[in-house]
Amino acid sequence: MKNPLYWVMLFGMTILLLEQGLPVRSQGDSQSDNKVMDNITVRQGETVFLRCAQGDVVTHTAWLNRSSILYAGEDKWSVDPRVSLVTLNQEEFTIKIENVDMTDEGQYVCAVQTSSRPRTTSVHILVQVPPKIINLSKDIVVNEGSNITLLCQASGKPEPSISWKLISSSGDLASDDEYLEIPSISRQRAGTYECTAVNDIDTDVQTVDITVNYAPTVSEGRDVGVTLGQRGVLECEADAVPEADFEWYKDDRRIFSGFDGMEIVNTGSLSKLTFFNVSDGDYGNYTCVAINKLGNSNTSFLLYVVIEPTSSTLLQGPRAVQDGSGGAMGVHSHTCLLFVVFLPFLLRF
């Protein structure tokens, strides 16, 4: 291996000019002695090959990166294990750099010493980097009406473009910026938001979930008619985030599951109050209250009596349509009460 001082003296002018950012020239060179190859564009993580033509008259040759000598002939000067010698003969001098990174971008020079004069060949490596989202808003939980700003930042080369969109089926909110502003967010804007970073190399996608809390809204109560001794069910449904807790009342008295043969079962947004054997005392007005930390809402029901048809009542025509639980739906309460009042008179005929 040649003494390092020898190589520094041989290529000293080349190194000095490279550090100053000037065109590569060896002392005494003419314009024709220096060649500039086309740029080499390589993706991050790939392998690049640097080839330099030789010749019978070449006595010494070296590959340089900026101010560093990578290879001087067969002698490796670089301590980087990714750099290795591929070919060195009379035709070519080729080295390779594996797993290319952004730090490898820049100018490379093949310096050749012939019997008459030195010459150089230079090439510029351009490293392209796929986009990577490096800063993204976290999943958030907010109350309805809050102002929201989502942030998405990405690295890459070429610089990636950023876009946002709401990917739920009911959403059409979108933005072509790293920021997404959502003023006074509504429950309809809750869902999964997708940030996409795109450049010529690849695409990176990540998501943010927004949960919007709001007070319960209860569906209108549906009156239910049930025959004495039969099974009856009152159903209360509430839309709320977080899910509502339910309370049931008969007039002003709260009802608990198991009270007087009644059962309360809550499943998600639905609460059912079930009467397994309806008695006279069960008929009346009921109230369902749905509650979460943002508020409450309520609705009322009427559980009314339905008289089973007899030979006498059939003369009066149809009074009710039986439901699947053995009760009847769609008969207004005061009609049933009038029917009960006049029943003794009807039976006399």
C-alpha atoms as one frame of an Amber mdcrd trajectory, in Angstrom:
protein
   0.000   0.000   0.000   1.303   3.417  -0.940   2.128   5.911   1.775  -0.922
   8.183   2.422   1.258  11.207   1.794   1.892   9.950  -1.733  -1.793   9.899
  -2.569  -2.417  13.275  -0.981   0.342  14.756  -3.112  -0.929  12.997  -6.244
  -4.527  14.137  -5.815  -3.937  17.159  -3.649  -5.097  19.675  -6.228  -8.284
  17.698  -6.857  -9.163  17.548  -3.149  -8.548  21.246  -2.653 -10.786  22.248
  -5.538 -13.559  19.905  -4.440 -13.617  21.503  -1.007 -14.053  24.926  -2.607
 -16.976  23.708  -4.719 -15.187  24.522  -8.010 -15.131  22.439 -11.212 -12.782
  19.503 -10.821  -9.438  20.166 -12.508  -5.989  18.684 -12.129  -3.073  21.012
 -12.586  -2.178  21.315 -16.222  -5.416  19.687 -17.369  -7.291  20.895 -20.385
 -11.075  20.948 -20.627 -11.064  17.643 -22.495  -9.249  15.866 -19.663 -12.182
  16.218 -17.306 -15.504  14.461 -17.847 -18.804  14.913 -16.066 -21.098  11.909
 -16.154 -24.888  12.100 -15.925 -26.321  12.290 -12.431 -27.114   8.972 -10.792
 -30.475   8.910  -9.051 -30.917   6.161  -6.491 -33.531   5.407  -3.861 -32.643
   5.292  -0.198 -31.614   1.780   0.786 -30.573   0.677  -2.714 -27.060  -0.070
  -4.033 -25.211   2.239  -6.406 -22.262   1.320  -8.652 -19.617   3.915  -9.595
 -17.720   2.968 -12.765 -14.648   4.679 -14.162 -12.988   3.833 -17.501  -9.269
   2.973 -17.331  -6.746   2.262 -20.071  -3.348   0.705 -20.700  -1.530   3.950
 -19.872  -3.132   4.363 -16.415  -0.590   4.120 -13.611  -2.661   5.142 -10.587
  -6.375   5.559  -9.972  -8.647   6.518  -7.082 -12.278   7.195  -6.194 -12.967
  10.245  -4.038 -16.054  11.548  -2.288 -15.771  15.277  -1.669 -12.528  15.524
   0.363 -12.250  11.835   1.245 -10.474   9.084  -0.665 -12.661   5.971  -0.830
 -10.333   3.703  -2.810  -6.811   4.220  -4.112  -6.324   1.369  -6.506  -6.993
  -1.814  -4.558  -6.368  -0.082  -1.260  -9.497   0.847   0.679  -9.265   4.118
   2.548 -12.904   4.423   3.571 -13.857   2.947   6.944 -17.460   2.604   5.785
 -18.303  -1.134   5.492 -20.933  -0.336   2.850 -18.221   0.704   0.371 -16.418
  -2.084  -1.489 -14.342  -2.731  -4.614 -16.095  -4.507  -7.474 -13.730  -4.371
 -10.464 -10.214  -3.064 -11.025  -8.545  -3.907 -14.335  -7.346  -2.222 -17.522
 -10.919  -1.587 -18.675 -12.678  -0.232 -15.584 -12.436   0.708 -11.933 -15.782
   0.109 -10.197 -16.803   0.432  -6.574 -20.233   0.050  -4.970 -22.038   1.676
  -2.070 -24.728  -0.441  -0.434 -27.773   0.737   1.512 -27.453   4.294   0.220
 -28.567   7.053   2.581 -28.964  10.822   2.374 -25.430  11.286   3.701 -24.119
   9.612   0.533 -25.591  12.282  -1.730 -23.045  14.496  -3.458 -20.224  14.533
  -5.970 -17.859  11.613  -6.564 -14.650  11.831  -8.577 -12.575   9.173 -10.276
  -9.010  10.527 -10.531  -6.695   8.737 -12.947  -2.948   9.263 -13.366  -1.538
   8.376 -16.791   2.017   8.461 -18.039   1.434  11.932 -19.459  -1.123  13.736
 -17.267  -3.912  13.152 -14.750  -7.611  13.222 -15.668 -10.843  13.123 -13.711
 -14.377  11.886 -14.189 -17.056  13.191 -11.863 -20.619  12.081 -11.137 -23.264
  13.398  -8.777 -25.387  10.987  -6.762 -28.946  12.090  -5.994 -30.692  10.135
  -3.248 -34.487   9.908  -3.297 -36.228   9.181   0.003 -39.772   7.778   0.281
 -42.187   9.850   2.389 -42.481   9.135   6.070 -44.978  10.770   8.405 -42.909
  11.959  11.353 -45.348  14.136  13.301 -49.029  13.272  13.594 -51.784  14.374
  15.965 -52.847  11.783  18.530 -56.322  10.270  18.770 -58.541  12.746  20.584
 -61.830  12.848  22.482 -63.672  16.198  22.486 -67.074  17.607  23.313 -69.386
  18.623  20.507 -68.808  22.250  19.494 -65.051  22.253  20.164 -62.548  23.672
  17.652 -60.107  21.045  16.377 -56.758  21.309  14.547 -55.053  18.176  13.202
 -51.361  18.217  12.215 -49.495  15.894   9.849 -45.837  16.443   8.901 -43.712
  14.190   6.715 -40.130  13.921   5.507 -38.946  12.692   2.113 -37.154  13.674
  -1.081 -38.664  15.028  -3.253 -40.646  16.836  -0.575 -43.962  14.994  -0.147
 -47.377  16.579  -0.524 -49.790  16.214   2.400 -53.557  15.678   2.300 -56.282
  14.975   4.870 -59.677  13.357   4.513 -62.445  11.941   6.679 -62.803   8.329
   5.604 -66.080   7.463   7.336 -69.003   6.902   4.994 -70.789  10.059   6.113
 -67.801  12.395   5.835 -66.630  14.639   3.011 -64.178  16.838   4.933 -60.783
  17.158   3.208 -57.658  19.340   3.100 -54.527  19.587   0.934 -52.401  20.948
   3.755 -50.509  19.569   6.741 -53.105  21.280   8.951 -56.788  20.368   9.051
 -59.025  22.891  10.808 -62.444  21.731  12.092 -64.329  24.603  13.726 -67.180
  23.794  16.121 -67.027  20.053  15.470 -70.333  18.193  15.285 -71.110  14.561
  15.983 -71.330  13.991  12.206 -67.624  14.901  11.946 -66.548  12.183  14.354
 -64.632   9.269  12.859 -61.288   8.289  11.363 -59.210  10.933   9.599 -56.550
   9.820   7.137 -53.311  11.702   6.454 -51.543  10.810   3.195 -47.967  11.834
   2.316 -47.007  11.319  -1.346 -43.910  11.904  -3.477 -42.516  10.359  -6.677
 -41.167   7.387  -4.742 -43.946   6.107  -2.525 -46.894   6.897  -0.241 -47.242
   6.868   3.546 -50.661   6.798   5.219 -51.580   7.134   8.889 -54.868   7.799
  10.690 -56.250   9.767  13.624 -59.508   8.914  15.402 -61.731  11.716  16.707
 -64.444  10.850  19.227 -67.107  13.535  19.741 -69.025  13.444  23.011 -72.622
  14.711  23.119 -75.615  14.592  25.450 -78.277  11.889  25.006 -81.182  12.217
  22.618 -84.034   9.807  23.369 -86.404   8.465  20.731 -90.083   9.233  21.252
 -91.782   6.745  23.560 -94.319   4.309  22.100 -97.400   3.476  24.154 -98.028
  -0.240  24.650-101.278  -2.095  25.318-101.077  -5.426  27.172-103.697  -7.949
  28.261-103.933  -8.592  31.991-101.616 -11.448  33.008 -99.580 -11.300  29.803
 -96.001 -10.204  29.090 -95.279  -6.601  28.091 -92.158  -4.665  27.096 -91.360
  -0.945  27.010 -88.319  -0.036  24.904 -86.238   3.133  25.309 -83.508   4.020
  22.807 -80.947   6.826  23.266 -78.262   8.252  20.964 -75.321   9.455  23.075
 -71.501   9.488  23.360 -70.401   8.200  25.741 -73.219   5.653  25.966 -76.041
   6.681  28.252 -77.064   5.122  31.542 -80.807   4.515  31.869 -83.261   5.083
  34.695 -86.947   4.063  34.712 -89.752   5.693  36.714 -93.444   4.974  37.276
 -94.915   8.364  37.963 -92.283   9.803  40.359 -91.070   6.496  41.764 -87.864
   4.966  40.406 -88.028   1.344  39.282 -85.173  -1.125  39.792 -84.681  -4.457
  38.066 -86.475  -7.213  39.950 -88.978  -4.773  41.469 -92.540  -6.190  41.496
 -91.718  -8.782  38.825 -90.179  -6.231  36.403 -86.780  -6.576  34.731 -84.557
  -3.846  33.250 -81.975  -4.890  30.664 -79.617  -2.316  29.103 -77.760  -3.201
  25.894 -75.733  -0.389  24.389 -78.132   2.335  23.294 -81.280   0.345  24.173
 -83.025  -0.205  27.518 -85.942  -2.617  27.948 -88.405  -2.665  30.825 -90.144
  -6.054  30.834 -93.346  -7.040  32.698 -93.589 -10.834  32.924 -97.134 -10.967
  34.300 -98.972  -7.681  33.964-101.235  -6.833  36.903-103.744  -4.037  37.464
-101.137  -2.061  39.379 -98.725  -2.097  36.402-100.917   0.000  34.144-100.076
   3.671  34.016 -97.422   6.206  32.962 -93.707   5.374  32.784 -90.695   7.608
  32.139 -87.286   6.582  30.722 -84.324   8.887  31.482 -81.034   8.579  29.561
 -78.000  10.159  31.271 -74.314  10.745  30.485 -71.756  13.283  31.712 -72.950
  15.920  29.230 -76.637  15.874  30.097 -79.837  13.861  30.054 -83.024  13.352
  28.088 -86.282  11.557  28.785 -89.420  10.214  27.167 -92.749   8.908  28.495
 -94.774   5.742  27.853 -98.296   4.609  28.660 -98.880   0.973  29.542-102.631
   0.445  29.093-105.012  -2.470  29.441-106.338  -4.431  26.494-109.416  -6.672
  26.924-109.271 -10.020  25.152-112.108 -10.405  22.621-115.164 -12.448  23.717
-118.327 -13.455  21.897-119.903 -10.211  23.088-117.011  -7.916  22.289-116.705
  -9.412  18.830-120.095  -7.817  18.068-118.428  -4.448  18.514-115.915  -5.093
  15.742-112.096  -5.268  15.920-110.579  -3.271  18.793-106.891  -4.123  18.759
-104.143  -5.892  16.816-102.231  -8.415  18.895 -98.458  -7.961  18.990 -95.855
 -10.724  19.143 -95.623 -10.607  22.953 -99.307 -11.401  23.517-100.278  -7.764
  24.006-101.927  -5.370  21.593-100.616  -2.179  19.992-102.282   0.868  18.536
-105.346   1.195  20.756-105.633   4.559  22.462-105.993   4.334  26.247-109.247
   6.255  26.645-110.980   3.952  24.116-110.052   0.939  26.268-111.288   2.633
  29.425-114.650   3.420  27.808-114.893  -0.163  26.675-114.317  -1.409  30.241
-116.940   1.019  31.608-119.643  -0.108  29.168-118.771  -3.798  29.309-121.464
  -4.686  31.918-124.131  -3.003  29.792-123.029  -4.866  26.697-123.210  -8.211
  28.461-126.932  -7.653  29.234-127.874  -7.902  25.572
